[in-house]
Coordinates of N, CA and C in Angstrom, one line a residue:
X3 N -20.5 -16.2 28.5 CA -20.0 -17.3 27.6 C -19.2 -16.6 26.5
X4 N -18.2 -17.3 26.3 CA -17.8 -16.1 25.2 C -18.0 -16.8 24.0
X5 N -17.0 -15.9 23.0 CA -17.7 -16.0 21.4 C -16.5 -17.2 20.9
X6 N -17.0 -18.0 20.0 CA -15.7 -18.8 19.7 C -14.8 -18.5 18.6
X7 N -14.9 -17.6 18.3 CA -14.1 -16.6 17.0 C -13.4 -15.8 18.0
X8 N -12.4 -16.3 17.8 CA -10.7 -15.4 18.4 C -10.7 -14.0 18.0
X9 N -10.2 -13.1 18.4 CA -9.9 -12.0 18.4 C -8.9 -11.8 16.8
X10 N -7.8 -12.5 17.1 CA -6.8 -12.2 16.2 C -6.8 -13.3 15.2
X11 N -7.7 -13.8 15.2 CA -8.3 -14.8 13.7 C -8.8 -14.0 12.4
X12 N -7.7 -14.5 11.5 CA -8.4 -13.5 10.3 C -9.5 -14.4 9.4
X13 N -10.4 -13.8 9.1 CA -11.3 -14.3 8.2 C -11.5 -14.0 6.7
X14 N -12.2 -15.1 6.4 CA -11.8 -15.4 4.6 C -11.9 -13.9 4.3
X15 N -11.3 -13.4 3.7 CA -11.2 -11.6 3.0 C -10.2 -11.1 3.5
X16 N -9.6 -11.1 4.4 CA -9.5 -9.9 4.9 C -8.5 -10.1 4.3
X17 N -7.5 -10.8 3.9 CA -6.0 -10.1 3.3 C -6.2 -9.6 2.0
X18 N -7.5 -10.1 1.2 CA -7.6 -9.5 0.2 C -8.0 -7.7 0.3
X19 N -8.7 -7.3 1.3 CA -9.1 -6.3 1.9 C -8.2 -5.3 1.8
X20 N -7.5 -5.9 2.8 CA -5.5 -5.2 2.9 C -5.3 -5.0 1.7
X21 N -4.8 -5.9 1.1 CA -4.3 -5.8 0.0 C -4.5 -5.1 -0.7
X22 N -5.8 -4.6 -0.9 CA -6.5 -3.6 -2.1 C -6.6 -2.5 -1.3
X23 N -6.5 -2.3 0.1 CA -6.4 -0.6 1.0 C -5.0 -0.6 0.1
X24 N -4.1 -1.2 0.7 CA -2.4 -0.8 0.2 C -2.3 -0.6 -1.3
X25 N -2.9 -1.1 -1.8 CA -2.7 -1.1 -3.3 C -3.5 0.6 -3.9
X26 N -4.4 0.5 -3.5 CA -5.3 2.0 -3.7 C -4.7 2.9 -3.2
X27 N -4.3 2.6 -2.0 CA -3.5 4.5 -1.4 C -2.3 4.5 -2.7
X28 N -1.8 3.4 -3.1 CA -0.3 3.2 -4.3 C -1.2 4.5 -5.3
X29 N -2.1 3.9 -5.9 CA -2.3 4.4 -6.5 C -3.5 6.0 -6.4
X30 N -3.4 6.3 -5.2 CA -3.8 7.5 -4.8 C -2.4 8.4 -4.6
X31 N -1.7 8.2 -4.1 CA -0.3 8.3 -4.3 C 0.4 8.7 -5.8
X32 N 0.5 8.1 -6.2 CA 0.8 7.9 -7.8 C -0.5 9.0 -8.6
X33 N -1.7 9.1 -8.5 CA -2.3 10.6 -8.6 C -2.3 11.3 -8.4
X34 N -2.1 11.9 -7.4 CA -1.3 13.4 -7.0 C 0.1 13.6 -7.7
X35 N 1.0 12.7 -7.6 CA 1.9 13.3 -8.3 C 2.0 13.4 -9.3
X36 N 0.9 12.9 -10.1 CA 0.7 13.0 -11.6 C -0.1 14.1 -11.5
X37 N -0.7 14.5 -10.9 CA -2.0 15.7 -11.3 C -1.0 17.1 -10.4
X38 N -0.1 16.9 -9.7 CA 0.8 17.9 -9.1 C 1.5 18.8 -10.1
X39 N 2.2 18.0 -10.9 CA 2.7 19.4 -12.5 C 2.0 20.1 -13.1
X40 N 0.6 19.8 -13.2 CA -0.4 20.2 -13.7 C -0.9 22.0 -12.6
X41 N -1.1 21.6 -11.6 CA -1.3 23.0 -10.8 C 0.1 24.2 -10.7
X42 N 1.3 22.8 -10.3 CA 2.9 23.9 -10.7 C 2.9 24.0 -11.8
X43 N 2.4 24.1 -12.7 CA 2.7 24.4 -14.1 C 4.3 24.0 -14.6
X44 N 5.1 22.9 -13.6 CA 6.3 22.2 -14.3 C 5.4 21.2 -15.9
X45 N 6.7 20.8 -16.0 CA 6.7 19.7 -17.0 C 6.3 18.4 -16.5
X46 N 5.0 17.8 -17.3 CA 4.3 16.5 -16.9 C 4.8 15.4 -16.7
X47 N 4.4 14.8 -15.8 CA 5.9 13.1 -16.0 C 4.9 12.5 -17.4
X48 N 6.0 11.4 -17.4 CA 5.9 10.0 -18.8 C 4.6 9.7 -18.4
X49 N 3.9 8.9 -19.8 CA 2.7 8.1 -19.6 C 2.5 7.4 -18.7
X50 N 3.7 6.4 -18.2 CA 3.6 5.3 -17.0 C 2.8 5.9 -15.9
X51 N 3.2 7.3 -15.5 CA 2.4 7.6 -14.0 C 0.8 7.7 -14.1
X52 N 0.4 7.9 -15.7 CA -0.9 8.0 -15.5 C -1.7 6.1 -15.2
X53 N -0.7 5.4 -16.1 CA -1.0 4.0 -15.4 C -0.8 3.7 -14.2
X54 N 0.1 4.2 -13.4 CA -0.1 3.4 -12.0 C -1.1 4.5 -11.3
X55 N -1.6 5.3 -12.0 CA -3.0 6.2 -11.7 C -4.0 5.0 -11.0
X56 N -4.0 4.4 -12.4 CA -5.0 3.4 -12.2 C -5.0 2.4 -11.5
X57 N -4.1 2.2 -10.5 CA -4.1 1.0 -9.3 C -5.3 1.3 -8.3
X58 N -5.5 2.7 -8.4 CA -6.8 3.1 -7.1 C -7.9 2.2 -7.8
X59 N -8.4 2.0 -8.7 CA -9.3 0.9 -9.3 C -9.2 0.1 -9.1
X60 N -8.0 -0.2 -9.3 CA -7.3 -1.8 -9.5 C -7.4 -2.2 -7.7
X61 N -6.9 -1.4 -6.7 CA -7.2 -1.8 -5.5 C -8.4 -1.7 -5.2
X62 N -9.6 -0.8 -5.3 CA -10.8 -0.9 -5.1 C -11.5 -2.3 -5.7
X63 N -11.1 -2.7 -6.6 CA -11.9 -4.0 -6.9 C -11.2 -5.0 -6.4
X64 N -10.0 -5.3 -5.9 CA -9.7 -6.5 -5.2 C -10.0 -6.5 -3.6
X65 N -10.2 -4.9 -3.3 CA -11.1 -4.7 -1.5 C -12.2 -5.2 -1.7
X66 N -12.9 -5.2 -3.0 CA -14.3 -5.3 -3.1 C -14.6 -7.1 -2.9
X67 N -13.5 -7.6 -3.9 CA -13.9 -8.5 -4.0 C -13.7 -9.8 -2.4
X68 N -12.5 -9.2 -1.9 CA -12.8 -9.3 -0.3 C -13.6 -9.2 0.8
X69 N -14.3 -8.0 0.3 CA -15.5 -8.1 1.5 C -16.3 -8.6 0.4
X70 N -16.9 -9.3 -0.8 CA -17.3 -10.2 -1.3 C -17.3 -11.6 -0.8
X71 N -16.4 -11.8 -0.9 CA -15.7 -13.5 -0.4 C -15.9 -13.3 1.5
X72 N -15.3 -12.7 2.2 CA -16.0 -12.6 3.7 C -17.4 -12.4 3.9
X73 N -18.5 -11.9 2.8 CA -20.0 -12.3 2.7 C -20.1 -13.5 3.0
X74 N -19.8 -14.0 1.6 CA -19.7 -15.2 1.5 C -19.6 -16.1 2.3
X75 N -18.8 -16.5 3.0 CA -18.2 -16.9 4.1 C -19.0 -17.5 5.3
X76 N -20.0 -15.8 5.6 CA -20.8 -15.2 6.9 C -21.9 -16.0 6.4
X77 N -22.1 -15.8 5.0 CA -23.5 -16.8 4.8 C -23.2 -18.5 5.2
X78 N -22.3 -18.7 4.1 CA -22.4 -19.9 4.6 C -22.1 -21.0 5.7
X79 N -21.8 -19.6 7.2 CA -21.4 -20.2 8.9 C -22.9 -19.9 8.9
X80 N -23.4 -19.5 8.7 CA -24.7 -18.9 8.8 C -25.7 -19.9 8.5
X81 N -25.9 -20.3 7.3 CA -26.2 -21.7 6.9 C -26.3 -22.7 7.6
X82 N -25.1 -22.8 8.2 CA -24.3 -24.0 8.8 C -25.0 -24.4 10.1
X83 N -25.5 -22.8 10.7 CA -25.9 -23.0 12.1 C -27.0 -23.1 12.2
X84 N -28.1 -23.1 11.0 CA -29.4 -23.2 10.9 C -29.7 -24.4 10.9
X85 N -28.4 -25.3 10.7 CA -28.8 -26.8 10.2 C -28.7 -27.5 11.6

């Protein structure tokens, strides 16, 4: 019998998920090249790069909050089927 959840059905989270992978590597990205002058001993970039530093946070808590909300979700199909 099969399962009735499609294969290529996305469920509640997941673009948030995405979203905050792509956003975090941004800002994994944007840390190295900011901590890169530092080991060449060049000259540091502008303040801004140490802000888009901070996107790896800023994406880790909108992944988070996606596989939060697809918890969510799991419980309450979950719920649903007990009823």
């Amino acid at each position: 019998m099969r399962d009735k959840t499609q294969t290529n059905s996305a469920a509640p989270g997941d673009r948030l998920i995405r979203a905050g992978a792509i956003v975090f590597f941004v800002g994994a990205v944007a840390t190295l090249v900011t901590v890169a002058p530092l080991f060449l001993g060049t000259t540091p970039f502008p303040t801004y790069m140490f802000g888009l530093s901070m996107l790896m946070g800023v994406g880790f808590l909108i992944a988070a909050a996606g596989v939060l909300q697809s918890v969510a979700a799991g419980r309450r199909q979950a719920r649903g089927a007990e009823r």
